[in-house]
CSV table of C-alpha atoms and ligand atoms in Angstrom, one decimal:
chain,number,residue,atom,x,y,z
A,11,MET,CA,-8.1,-20.4,-23.1
A,12,SER,CA,-6.0,-18.9,-26.2
A,13,SER,CA,-5.6,-15.0,-26.8
A,14,ALA,CA,-6.9,-16.0,-30.5
A,15,GLU,CA,-10.3,-16.3,-28.8
A,16,HIS,CA,-10.2,-13.8,-26.6
A,17,SER,CA,-12.7,-12.1,-29.4
A,18,VAL,CA,-15.5,-10.5,-28.1
A,19,TYR,CA,-18.6,-7.6,-29.4
A,20,ILE,CA,-20.0,-5.3,-26.7
A,21,LYS,CA,-22.8,-3.5,-27.9
A,22,ASN,CA,-25.0,-0.6,-26.5
A,23,GLY,CA,-22.9,0.7,-24.3
A,24,LYS,CA,-21.5,4.6,-23.6
A,25,VAL,CA,-18.4,4.6,-24.5
A,26,VAL,CA,-16.3,7.1,-21.4
A,27,ASN,CA,-12.3,8.0,-22.5
A,28,ASP,CA,-10.9,10.9,-20.2
A,29,ASP,CA,-11.8,13.5,-23.0
A,30,GLU,CA,-15.3,12.3,-24.4
A,31,GLU,CA,-18.2,10.2,-24.0
A,32,PHE,CA,-20.0,8.7,-27.1
A,33,MET,CA,-22.7,6.0,-27.8
A,34,ALA,CA,-20.6,2.9,-29.8
A,35,ASP,CA,-20.2,-0.5,-30.0
A,36,VAL,CA,-16.8,-2.1,-29.6
A,37,LEU,CA,-15.4,-5.3,-31.4
A,38,ILE,CA,-12.5,-7.0,-29.8
A,39,GLU,CA,-10.4,-9.8,-31.6
A,40,ASN,CA,-7.6,-11.3,-30.2
A,41,GLY,CA,-7.1,-9.2,-27.3
A,42,ILE,CA,-7.0,-5.8,-28.8
A,43,ILE,CA,-10.0,-3.1,-29.9
A,44,LYS,CA,-10.4,-3.5,-33.4
A,45,PHE,CA,-13.6,-1.4,-34.0
A,46,VAL,CA,-15.0,1.1,-32.0
A,47,GLY,CA,-18.5,3.2,-33.9
A,48,ALA,CA,-21.5,2.3,-35.0
A,49,ALA,CA,-23.7,-0.8,-35.3
A,50,ALA,CA,-24.3,0.0,-38.7
A,51,ASP,CA,-20.5,0.1,-39.8
A,52,ILE,CA,-19.7,-3.2,-38.6
A,53,LYS,CA,-19.7,-6.5,-39.2
A,54,VAL,CA,-19.3,-8.8,-36.1
A,55,PRO,CA,-17.5,-12.2,-37.4
A,56,GLU,CA,-19.6,-15.2,-36.4
A,57,GLY,CA,-19.3,-16.9,-33.3
A,58,VAL,CA,-18.0,-13.8,-31.8
A,59,ARG,CA,-19.6,-13.6,-27.8
A,60,THR,CA,-21.7,-10.7,-27.3
A,61,ILE,CA,-22.2,-8.4,-24.1
A,62,ASP,CA,-25.2,-6.1,-24.5
A,63,ALA,CA,-24.0,-3.0,-22.4
A,64,ALA,CA,-27.6,-1.3,-22.6
A,65,GLY,CA,-27.0,1.3,-19.9
A,66,GLN,CA,-23.8,1.0,-18.7
A,67,LEU,CA,-20.8,2.8,-19.6
A,68,VAL,CA,-17.9,1.3,-21.3
A,69,MET,CA,-14.2,2.3,-19.8
A,70,PRO,CA,-10.7,1.6,-19.9
A,71,GLY,CA,-10.2,-0.9,-17.0
A,72,GLY,CA,-8.3,0.8,-14.1
A,73,ILE,CA,-4.8,1.4,-13.5
A,74,ASP,CA,-3.7,1.1,-10.3
A,75,PRO,CA,-0.2,3.0,-9.4
A,76,HIS,CA,0.6,1.8,-6.2
A,77,THR,CA,0.5,-1.4,-4.8
A,78,HIS,CA,2.8,-3.6,-3.1
A,79,MET,CA,1.6,-7.3,-3.0
A,80,GLU,CA,3.6,-10.3,-1.2
A,81,LEU,CA,6.2,-7.5,0.4
A,82,PRO,CA,8.5,-8.5,2.8
A,83,CYS,CA,7.9,-5.4,5.2
A,84,MET,CA,8.3,-4.5,9.1
A,85,ASP,CA,8.8,-8.2,9.9
A,86,THR,CA,6.6,-9.8,8.0
A,87,VAL,CA,5.0,-10.1,4.5
A,88,THR,CA,2.2,-8.5,2.7
A,89,ILE,CA,-0.7,-11.0,2.9
A,90,ASP,CA,-2.0,-10.5,-0.9
A,91,ASP,CA,0.0,-12.1,-3.0
A,92,PHE,CA,0.3,-11.4,-6.7
A,93,TYR,CA,-2.3,-14.4,-7.2
A,94,GLY,CA,-4.8,-12.9,-4.9
A,95,GLY,CA,-4.0,-9.3,-4.8
A,96,THR,CA,-4.5,-9.3,-8.6
A,97,ARG,CA,-7.7,-11.2,-8.6
A,98,ALA,CA,-8.8,-8.5,-5.7
A,99,ALA,CA,-8.1,-5.9,-8.3
A,100,VAL,CA,-10.0,-7.6,-11.4
A,101,ALA,CA,-12.9,-8.0,-9.5
A,102,GLY,CA,-13.2,-4.5,-8.8
A,103,GLY,CA,-12.2,-3.2,-12.6
A,104,THR,CA,-9.2,-3.4,-12.4
A,105,THR,CA,-6.8,-4.6,-15.1
A,106,MET,CA,-3.4,-3.5,-14.6
A,107,ILE,CA,-1.2,-2.7,-11.5
A,108,ILE,CA,1.7,-0.9,-10.9
A,109,ASP,CA,3.6,-2.7,-8.1
A,110,PHE,CA,7.1,-1.6,-5.9
A,111,ALA,CA,10.1,-3.4,-6.3
A,112,LEU,CA,11.9,-2.5,-2.9
A,113,PRO,CA,15.5,-4.1,-2.4
A,114,ASP,CA,16.4,-4.5,1.1
A,115,LYS,CA,19.0,-1.6,1.9
A,116,TYR,CA,22.5,-2.5,0.1
A,117,GLU,CA,20.9,-5.3,-1.6
A,118,SER,CA,21.4,-5.1,-5.4
A,119,MET,CA,18.8,-3.5,-7.8
A,120,LEU,CA,18.7,-5.7,-10.3
A,121,VAL,CA,18.4,-8.8,-7.7
A,122,ALA,CA,15.5,-7.0,-6.3
A,123,TYR,CA,14.0,-6.7,-9.5
A,124,ASP,CA,14.7,-10.3,-10.8
A,125,LYS,CA,12.9,-11.5,-7.5
A,126,TRP,CA,10.0,-9.1,-8.1
A,127,ARG,CA,9.6,-10.4,-11.4
A,128,SER,CA,10.1,-14.7,-10.5
A,129,ARG,CA,6.9,-13.7,-7.8
A,130,ALA,CA,4.8,-11.9,-9.8
A,131,ASP,CA,5.3,-13.8,-13.3
A,132,PRO,CA,3.6,-17.1,-12.1
A,133,LYS,CA,0.4,-15.9,-10.8
A,134,VAL,CA,-0.5,-11.9,-11.8
A,135,CYS,CA,-4.2,-12.1,-13.2
A,136,CYS,CA,-4.0,-9.0,-14.9
A,137,ASP,CA,-1.0,-7.5,-16.3
A,138,TYR,CA,1.4,-5.1,-14.4
A,139,GLY,CA,4.5,-2.8,-14.2
A,140,LEU,CA,7.2,-2.6,-11.7
A,141,HIS,CA,8.3,0.4,-10.0
A,142,MET,CA,11.7,0.5,-7.9
A,143,GLY,CA,12.7,1.7,-4.9
A,144,ILE,CA,15.8,3.6,-3.9
A,145,THR,CA,16.7,2.2,-0.1
A,146,TRP,CA,20.2,3.2,-0.3
A,147,TRP,CA,22.5,5.5,-2.5
A,148,SER,CA,25.9,4.7,-4.3
A,149,GLU,CA,27.9,4.3,-7.4
A,150,GLN,CA,26.3,1.4,-8.0
A,151,VAL,CA,22.7,1.9,-7.3
A,152,SER,CA,23.5,4.8,-10.0
A,153,ALA,CA,24.7,2.4,-12.6
A,154,GLU,CA,22.0,-0.1,-12.0
A,155,LEU,CA,18.9,2.6,-12.6
A,156,GLY,CA,20.7,3.0,-16.2
A,157,VAL,CA,20.5,-0.9,-16.3
A,158,LEU,CA,16.9,-0.9,-15.4
A,159,CYS,CA,15.6,1.7,-17.5
A,160,LYS,CA,17.3,0.6,-20.7
A,161,GLU,CA,17.2,-3.2,-19.9
A,162,ARG,CA,14.1,-3.9,-17.9
A,163,GLY,CA,11.4,-1.9,-18.5
A,164,VAL,CA,11.1,0.5,-15.3
A,165,ASN,CA,10.8,4.0,-15.5
A,166,SER,CA,10.0,5.3,-11.9
A,167,PHE,CA,12.4,4.9,-8.6
A,168,LYS,CA,10.8,6.0,-5.6
A,169,SER,CA,12.9,7.3,-2.2
A,170,TYR,CA,11.2,7.4,1.3
A,171,MET,CA,11.8,10.7,2.9
A,172,ALA,CA,10.5,8.6,5.8
A,173,TYR,CA,11.3,5.2,7.7
A,174,LYS,CA,14.8,6.4,9.5
A,175,GLY,CA,17.6,4.0,9.5
A,176,VAL,CA,15.6,1.6,6.9
A,177,TYR,CA,14.7,3.4,3.6
A,178,GLN,CA,15.3,7.0,4.4
A,179,LEU,CA,17.8,9.2,2.1
A,180,ASN,CA,19.1,12.6,3.4
A,181,ASP,CA,18.8,15.4,1.1
A,182,THR,CA,22.2,15.1,-0.7
A,183,GLU,CA,21.1,11.4,-1.9
A,184,LEU,CA,18.0,12.9,-2.8
A,185,LEU,CA,19.3,15.5,-5.1
A,186,ASP,CA,21.7,12.8,-6.7
A,187,SER,CA,19.0,10.4,-7.3
A,188,PHE,CA,16.9,13.1,-8.7
A,189,GLU,CA,19.8,14.1,-11.0
A,190,ARG,CA,20.7,10.5,-12.0
A,191,ILE,CA,16.7,10.1,-12.7
A,192,ARG,CA,16.8,13.1,-14.7
A,193,SER,CA,19.6,12.4,-16.9
A,194,LEU,CA,18.2,9.3,-17.8
A,195,HIS,CA,14.5,10.9,-18.6
A,196,ALA,CA,12.9,8.8,-16.0
A,197,LEU,CA,10.5,9.8,-13.2
A,198,ALA,CA,11.4,10.3,-9.6
A,199,MET,CA,8.9,9.4,-6.6
A,200,VAL,CA,8.5,10.1,-3.3
A,201,HIS,CA,7.2,9.0,0.0
A,202,ALA,CA,6.8,12.3,1.7
A,203,GLU,CA,6.9,12.3,5.5
A,204,ASN,CA,10.0,14.0,7.4
A,205,GLY,CA,11.4,10.7,9.2
A,206,ASP,CA,13.9,12.6,11.6
A,207,ILE,CA,10.4,14.2,13.3
A,208,ILE,CA,8.6,10.8,13.3
A,209,ALA,CA,11.6,8.8,15.1
A,210,LYS,CA,12.1,11.8,17.5
A,211,ASN,CA,8.1,12.3,18.5
A,212,GLU,CA,7.5,8.2,18.5
A,213,LYS,CA,10.0,8.2,21.4
A,214,ARG,CA,8.7,10.5,23.2
A,215,LEU,CA,4.9,9.6,22.9
A,216,LEU,CA,6.1,5.8,24.0
A,217,ALA,CA,8.0,7.2,26.7
A,218,GLN,CA,4.4,9.2,27.7
A,219,GLY,CA,3.0,5.9,27.6
A,220,ILE,CA,0.9,6.1,24.3
A,221,THR,CA,1.4,3.0,22.9
A,222,GLY,CA,-1.7,2.1,21.2
A,223,PRO,CA,-2.5,3.0,17.1
A,224,GLU,CA,-3.4,6.6,17.9
A,225,GLY,CA,0.2,7.1,18.6
A,226,HIS,CA,0.7,6.1,15.2
A,227,GLU,CA,-1.0,9.6,13.7
A,228,LEU,CA,0.5,11.9,16.9
A,229,SER,CA,3.8,11.0,15.7
A,230,ARG,CA,3.5,12.0,12.1
A,231,GLN,CA,0.6,15.1,11.7
A,232,GLU,CA,-0.1,16.6,8.8
A,233,GLU,CA,2.4,19.2,9.1
A,234,VAL,CA,5.2,16.3,8.9
A,235,GLU,CA,3.8,15.1,5.6
A,236,ALA,CA,3.8,18.7,4.4
A,237,GLU,CA,7.2,19.8,5.0
A,238,ALA,CA,8.5,17.0,3.3
A,239,VAL,CA,6.0,17.3,0.5
A,240,HIS,CA,7.6,21.2,0.2
A,241,ARG,CA,10.8,19.9,0.2
A,242,ALA,CA,11.1,17.3,-2.1
A,243,CYS,CA,9.4,19.2,-4.7
A,244,ILE,CA,11.9,21.9,-4.0
A,245,LEU,CA,14.6,19.6,-4.3
A,246,ALA,CA,13.6,18.0,-7.8
A,247,HIS,CA,13.1,21.1,-9.4
A,248,GLN,CA,16.6,22.5,-8.1
A,249,VAL,CA,18.1,19.6,-10.3
A,250,ASP,CA,15.0,19.9,-12.9
A,251,CYS,CA,13.6,16.4,-12.5
A,252,PRO,CA,9.9,15.8,-12.8
A,253,LEU,CA,8.6,14.0,-9.4
A,254,TYR,CA,5.4,12.1,-8.6
A,255,VAL,CA,4.8,12.5,-5.2
A,256,VAL,CA,2.7,9.4,-3.9
A,257,HIS,CA,0.0,8.6,-1.5
A,258,VAL,CA,-1.2,12.5,-0.7
A,259,MET,CA,-3.0,12.2,2.5
A,260,SER,CA,-3.9,15.5,4.3
A,261,LYS,CA,-5.0,19.0,2.9
A,262,SER,CA,-1.6,20.7,4.2
A,263,ALA,CA,0.2,18.5,2.1
A,264,GLY,CA,-2.4,18.5,-0.9
A,265,ILE,CA,-1.8,22.1,-0.9
A,266,GLU,CA,2.0,22.1,-0.9
A,267,ILE,CA,1.5,20.1,-4.2
A,268,ALA,CA,-0.9,22.9,-5.8
A,269,ARG,CA,1.5,25.6,-4.6
A,270,ALA,CA,4.0,23.6,-6.4
A,271,ARG,CA,2.5,23.1,-9.4
A,272,GLN,CA,1.4,26.5,-9.8
A,273,ARG,CA,4.9,27.4,-9.1
A,274,TYR,CA,6.5,25.4,-11.8
A,275,GLN,CA,3.1,26.4,-14.3
A,276,GLY,CA,2.1,22.5,-14.4
A,277,LYS,CA,5.2,20.9,-15.0
A,278,TYR,CA,7.3,18.8,-12.6
A,279,ILE,CA,5.3,17.5,-9.5
A,280,ILE,CA,2.7,15.2,-9.7
A,281,GLY,CA,0.3,14.4,-6.9
A,282,GLU,CA,-1.4,10.9,-5.9
A,283,THR,CA,-4.0,10.2,-3.7
A,284,LEU,CA,-5.6,7.2,-2.1
A,285,ALA,CA,-8.8,5.9,-2.1
A,286,ALA,CA,-8.1,5.4,1.5
A,287,GLY,CA,-7.8,9.2,1.7
A,288,LEU,CA,-10.7,9.6,-0.7
A,289,GLY,CA,-13.1,7.0,1.6
A,290,THR,CA,-12.4,7.3,5.2
A,291,ASP,CA,-10.4,9.0,8.0
A,292,GLY,CA,-8.2,9.2,11.1
A,293,THR,CA,-10.6,9.0,13.3
A,294,HIS,CA,-10.7,5.3,13.7
A,295,TYR,CA,-7.2,4.9,15.2
A,296,HIS,CA,-8.9,6.6,18.4
A,297,CYS,CA,-11.3,3.4,18.3
A,298,ASN,CA,-10.6,1.1,21.6
A,299,HIS,CA,-10.2,-1.9,19.4
A,300,PHE,CA,-6.8,-2.6,18.3
A,301,ALA,CA,-8.0,-4.6,15.6
A,302,HIS,CA,-10.1,-1.7,14.2
A,303,ALA,CA,-8.2,1.1,14.7
A,304,ALA,CA,-4.6,-0.9,13.9
A,305,GLY,CA,-6.1,-1.6,10.7
A,306,HIS,CA,-6.0,1.6,9.9
A,307,VAL,CA,-2.4,2.1,10.4
A,308,MET,CA,-1.0,3.4,7.1
A,309,SER,CA,1.8,5.9,6.4
A,310,PRO,CA,0.9,9.0,6.0
A,311,PRO,CA,-2.0,8.2,8.3
A,312,LEU,CA,-5.4,8.9,7.8
A,313,ARG,CA,-6.4,12.6,8.9
A,314,PRO,CA,-8.3,12.7,12.1
A,315,ASP,CA,-10.1,16.1,10.3
A,316,THR,CA,-13.2,14.3,8.7
A,317,THR,CA,-13.3,17.0,5.9
A,318,THR,CA,-10.2,15.8,4.1
A,319,PRO,CA,-11.9,13.0,2.1
A,320,GLU,CA,-14.2,15.4,0.3
A,321,PHE,CA,-11.0,18.1,0.1
A,322,LEU,CA,-8.9,15.7,-1.2
A,323,MET,CA,-11.4,14.8,-4.2
A,324,LYS,CA,-11.8,18.2,-5.3
A,325,LEU,CA,-8.2,18.4,-5.4
A,326,LEU,CA,-8.7,15.7,-7.9
A,327,ALA,CA,-11.5,17.8,-9.2
A,328,ASN,CA,-9.6,20.7,-10.2
A,329,ASN,CA,-6.5,18.8,-11.4
A,330,ASP,CA,-4.0,19.7,-8.4
A,331,LEU,CA,-3.6,16.3,-7.9
A,332,SER,CA,-3.5,14.2,-11.0
A,333,LEU,CA,-4.6,10.4,-10.0
A,334,THR,CA,-5.2,8.0,-7.4
A,335,GLY,CA,-3.8,4.6,-6.2
A,336,SER,CA,-4.7,2.3,-3.7
A,337,ASP,CA,-1.1,1.5,-1.8
A,338,ASN,CA,-2.5,-2.3,-1.3
A,339,CYS,CA,-0.4,-3.3,1.4
A,340,THR,CA,-2.6,-5.8,3.5
A,341,TYR,CA,-2.2,-7.4,6.8
A,342,THR,CA,-4.4,-9.9,8.6
A,343,THR,CA,-5.0,-8.7,12.2
A,344,LYS,CA,-2.6,-11.5,13.5
A,345,GLN,CA,-0.3,-9.9,11.2
A,346,LYS,CA,-1.4,-6.1,12.9
A,347,GLU,CA,-0.8,-7.3,16.1
A,348,LEU,CA,2.7,-7.7,15.8
A,349,GLY,CA,2.3,-3.9,17.1
A,350,LEU,CA,0.6,-4.4,20.1
A,351,GLY,CA,1.2,-2.7,23.0
A,352,ASN,CA,3.7,-0.5,20.7
A,353,PHE,CA,2.3,1.2,18.0
A,354,THR,CA,5.5,1.4,16.0
A,355,LYS,CA,5.8,-2.0,15.3
A,356,ILE,CA,2.2,-2.3,14.0
A,357,PRO,CA,2.9,-3.3,10.0
A,358,ASN,CA,1.9,0.0,7.7
A,359,GLY,CA,-1.0,-0.7,4.8
A,360,ILE,CA,-4.6,-1.0,4.0
A,361,ASN,CA,-6.4,-2.5,1.5
A,362,GLY,CA,-7.9,-0.5,-1.5
A,363,VAL,CA,-6.7,-2.2,-4.9
A,364,GLU,CA,-10.0,-3.9,-5.4
A,365,ASP,CA,-12.3,-1.1,-3.7
A,366,ARG,CA,-10.8,1.9,-5.2
A,367,LEU,CA,-13.0,2.4,-8.6
A,368,SER,CA,-15.8,1.9,-6.4
A,369,VAL,CA,-14.7,4.5,-3.5
A,370,VAL,CA,-13.9,7.4,-6.0
A,371,TRP,CA,-16.8,6.2,-8.6
A,372,GLU,CA,-19.0,6.8,-5.2
A,373,LYS,CA,-16.9,10.1,-3.8
A,374,GLY,CA,-16.6,11.4,-6.8
A,375,VAL,CA,-19.0,11.2,-9.3
A,376,HIS,CA,-22.3,10.1,-7.2
A,377,SER,CA,-21.7,12.8,-5.3
A,378,GLY,CA,-21.5,15.3,-8.1
A,379,LEU,CA,-17.9,16.8,-8.0
A,380,ILE,CA,-16.1,15.0,-11.1
A,381,ASP,CA,-17.6,13.5,-13.8
A,382,PRO,CA,-17.2,10.2,-16.1
A,383,CYS,CA,-14.4,11.1,-18.0
A,384,ARG,CA,-12.6,12.8,-15.0
A,385,PHE,CA,-13.5,9.6,-13.2
A,386,VAL,CA,-11.8,7.4,-16.3
A,387,SER,CA,-8.5,10.2,-16.1
A,388,ILE,CA,-8.1,9.8,-12.3
A,389,THR,CA,-8.4,6.2,-12.1
A,390,SER,CA,-6.9,4.6,-15.6
A,391,THR,CA,-5.7,7.5,-18.3
A,392,THR,CA,-3.5,9.7,-16.3
A,393,ALA,CA,-1.3,6.6,-15.1
A,394,ALA,CA,-1.0,5.5,-18.5
A,395,LYS,CA,0.3,8.7,-19.5
A,396,ILE,CA,2.7,9.7,-16.8
A,397,PHE,CA,4.3,5.9,-16.6
A,398,ASN,CA,4.1,5.8,-20.9
A,399,ILE,CA,2.1,3.3,-22.0
A,400,TYR,CA,-0.6,4.7,-23.4
A,401,PRO,CA,-2.4,4.3,-25.5
A,402,GLN,CA,-1.8,0.8,-25.2
A,403,LYS,CA,-3.6,1.2,-22.1
A,404,GLY,CA,-5.9,3.7,-20.5
A,405,ARG,CA,-8.3,4.6,-23.5
A,406,ILE,CA,-10.9,2.9,-25.7
A,407,ALA,CA,-9.5,3.1,-29.1
A,408,VAL,CA,-8.7,0.8,-32.4
A,409,GLY,CA,-5.3,-0.4,-31.9
A,410,SER,CA,-5.3,-0.1,-27.7
A,411,ASP,CA,-5.4,-3.2,-25.5
A,412,ALA,CA,-9.1,-4.6,-24.7
A,413,ASP,CA,-8.7,-3.9,-20.9
A,414,ILE,CA,-12.3,-2.8,-20.2
A,415,VAL,CA,-14.9,-2.6,-17.3
A,416,VAL,CA,-18.5,-2.4,-18.4
A,417,TRP,CA,-19.3,-0.4,-15.5
A,418,ASP,CA,-23.3,-0.1,-14.2
A,419,PRO,CA,-23.3,3.1,-12.8
A,420,GLU,CA,-26.5,2.9,-10.4
A,421,ALA,CA,-26.2,-0.6,-8.9
A,422,THR,CA,-25.0,-0.7,-5.8
A,423,ARG,CA,-22.8,-2.8,-3.2
A,424,THR,CA,-21.8,-3.2,0.1
A,425,ILE,CA,-18.2,-3.2,1.1
A,426,SER,CA,-17.5,-6.1,3.6
A,427,LYS,CA,-14.5,-8.1,4.8
A,428,HIS,CA,-17.2,-11.3,4.2
A,429,THR,CA,-17.3,-10.5,0.6
A,430,HIS,CA,-13.8,-8.9,-0.5
A,431,HIS,CA,-11.2,-10.9,-2.4
A,432,HIS,CA,-8.3,-9.8,-0.2
A,433,ALA,CA,-6.6,-12.1,2.0
A,434,CYS,CA,-6.9,-10.1,4.8
A,435,ASP,CA,-9.8,-10.3,7.4
A,436,PHE,CA,-10.3,-6.7,7.4
A,437,ASN,CA,-11.6,-3.6,5.1
A,438,ILE,CA,-10.9,-0.2,5.8
A,439,PHE,CA,-14.4,0.7,4.0
A,440,GLU,CA,-16.3,-2.0,5.8
A,441,GLY,CA,-20.3,-1.2,5.6
A,442,MET,CA,-19.8,1.5,3.2
A,443,VAL,CA,-22.5,1.4,0.7
A,444,VAL,CA,-21.1,2.5,-3.0
A,445,HIS,CA,-23.0,2.9,-6.3
A,446,GLY,CA,-21.0,2.0,-9.5
A,447,VAL,CA,-20.3,-2.1,-9.9
A,448,PRO,CA,-18.0,-3.6,-12.3
A,449,LYS,CA,-20.7,-6.2,-14.7
A,450,TYR,CA,-17.5,-7.5,-17.0
A,451,VAL,CA,-14.0,-7.1,-16.7
A,452,LEU,CA,-12.1,-7.7,-19.7
A,453,VAL,CA,-7.8,-8.4,-19.4
A,454,ARG,CA,-6.5,-8.4,-22.8
A,455,GLY,CA,-10.3,-9.3,-24.0
A,456,ARG,CA,-10.3,-12.4,-21.5
A,457,ILE,CA,-13.7,-11.8,-20.0
A,458,CYS,CA,-12.4,-12.6,-16.4
A,459,VAL,CA,-15.9,-10.8,-14.9
A,460,ASP,CA,-18.7,-12.3,-16.6
A,461,ASN,CA,-22.0,-10.5,-15.5
A,462,GLY,CA,-20.5,-10.3,-12.2
A,463,THR,CA,-18.9,-13.4,-11.5
A,464,LEU,CA,-15.2,-13.9,-11.5
A,465,ASN,CA,-13.2,-15.9,-13.4
A,466,VAL,CA,-9.5,-14.9,-13.7
A,467,GLU,CA,-6.6,-17.2,-14.7
A,468,LYS,CA,-3.6,-17.4,-12.7
A,469,GLY,CA,-0.2,-16.2,-14.7
A,470,TYR,CA,-2.7,-14.6,-17.6
A,471,GLY,CA,-1.0,-11.4,-16.8
A,472,ARG,CA,1.6,-10.0,-18.8
A,473,PHE,CA,4.7,-7.9,-17.5
A,474,VAL,CA,4.4,-4.6,-19.2
A,475,PRO,CA,7.3,-2.3,-19.5
A,476,THR,CA,7.4,1.5,-19.2
A,477,PRO,CA,9.7,3.3,-21.5
A,478,VAL,CA,11.6,6.3,-20.7
A,479,ARG,CA,10.6,9.8,-21.8
A,480,SER,CA,7.1,9.9,-20.9
A,481,ALA,CA,6.1,12.7,-23.2
A,482,PHE,CA,3.1,13.1,-21.1
A,483,ILE,CA,5.7,15.1,-18.5
A,484,TYR,CA,9.1,15.1,-20.3
A,485,ASP,CA,7.8,17.3,-23.7
A,486,ARG,CA,6.4,20.3,-21.0
A,487,ILE,CA,9.5,20.3,-19.3
A,488,GLU,CA,12.2,20.4,-22.1
A,489,THR,CA,9.8,22.3,-24.4
A,490,SER,CA,9.7,25.4,-21.7
A,491,THR,CA,13.7,25.0,-21.3
A,492,SER,CA,14.5,25.1,-24.8
A,493,GLN,CA,12.6,28.3,-24.8
B,524,URQ,O1,5.0,3.0,3.2
B,524,URQ,C1,4.9,2.1,2.7
B,524,URQ,O2,5.3,2.4,1.3
B,524,URQ,C2,4.8,0.9,2.5
B,524,URQ,C3,6.1,0.0,2.9
B,524,URQ,C4,3.6,0.4,3.5
B,524,URQ,N1,2.7,1.1,3.5
B,524,URQ,C5,1.9,2.5,3.6
B,524,URQ,O3,1.7,2.4,4.9
B,524,URQ,N2,1.7,3.2,3.0
B,525,ZN,ZN1,3.3,2.2,-0.4
């Protein structure tokens, strides 16, 4: 189907943006929103497909700012590739992902970027952008950051404070990379866990005979995450660089983000949490079935404190945390078995790209902690603003891409590995009943979920460049600096 045919009329629905809700019809032509308003004010062209959204919400499609499709990692490769992974995303109402291109240590960033583009471009079913990992630091890396920002459409770079000996940067390297990122008006991101402490704890636990998945969380408890979050915020602020902390997974780390945001008057620091952290917890690491416990292994880990998910949702509700991702990084049970007898070898990662919207709706809106506008903000619009693609993405408005989910807020479904669209044979949300079901999902006007039936097109998605100097981030910093 050509994009000229992506013309759709959505009538009788309630439009929800991050700052307003109102009854309106929406007309889409050639993949772009052409009209939002009252039926009386629009003449719908002949032959346009009409969707009746009575009783439903018409919202910007989800933007998942954190995925790892077909990532080579820990002696294997994540099982959701860019086709299956984006197909699962669309099935759940997500219409754009931002994946992490990770160079090997000493590999050129530009070579890694080309690899990711060549893997993703032919396969993606929805639009996508790229962050890049900084897995080592040198003059060459510094120069390549400039090329990536100016010529390749990448504005965000993640460093690791964990994975000692593999990806971990020391404080000097973090400071140098943050300084360079600041000079480019880009955005620094960190995986915040203290890798030195983790390496020591892993050795100790293995020597004590603790070899199962429970050792994973024991080696990297809350304060190990909180220390790194605290340090990262200060390092970034010292060189005036905005910082996005990925996957905030614990109460202590969330509190560090809240404190840093208060200290810097809401500037500089952005915290992301995950569907995983909102929808389940770390008690599963103590299950006797290896496949079940290992299926939950991710970093930072889920926390055994069962009040953590609600605490994180409350931080999202009051804007101490800014948005949600999935960190979709899936492996089969067979792959997880690489860590049988040694928890440090269990491939790290879980599902989430498909279920993120439903889990956030269930735990946030259905439970009464947030309203639908905040839901749109933390699942879509804030990501679009941070990564500087707003209002092309993340808004129902004239001129925006028609990335839309028609959401039935009262319908329910039961999440299961038997019905999900991932390539893995495990789902961390198994058995959870969620309210909120995507009835229709449109990617640039193409109906990819049609009254509940999934129908994607391999390669339909496009790479979306993310330009530097996001006003959402830099207006606040530069206004205050110049005062
Ligand atoms: O840590 C990561 O970013 C990847 C490599 C693994 N996923 C995860 O457990 N968060
Ligand atoms: Zn990740």
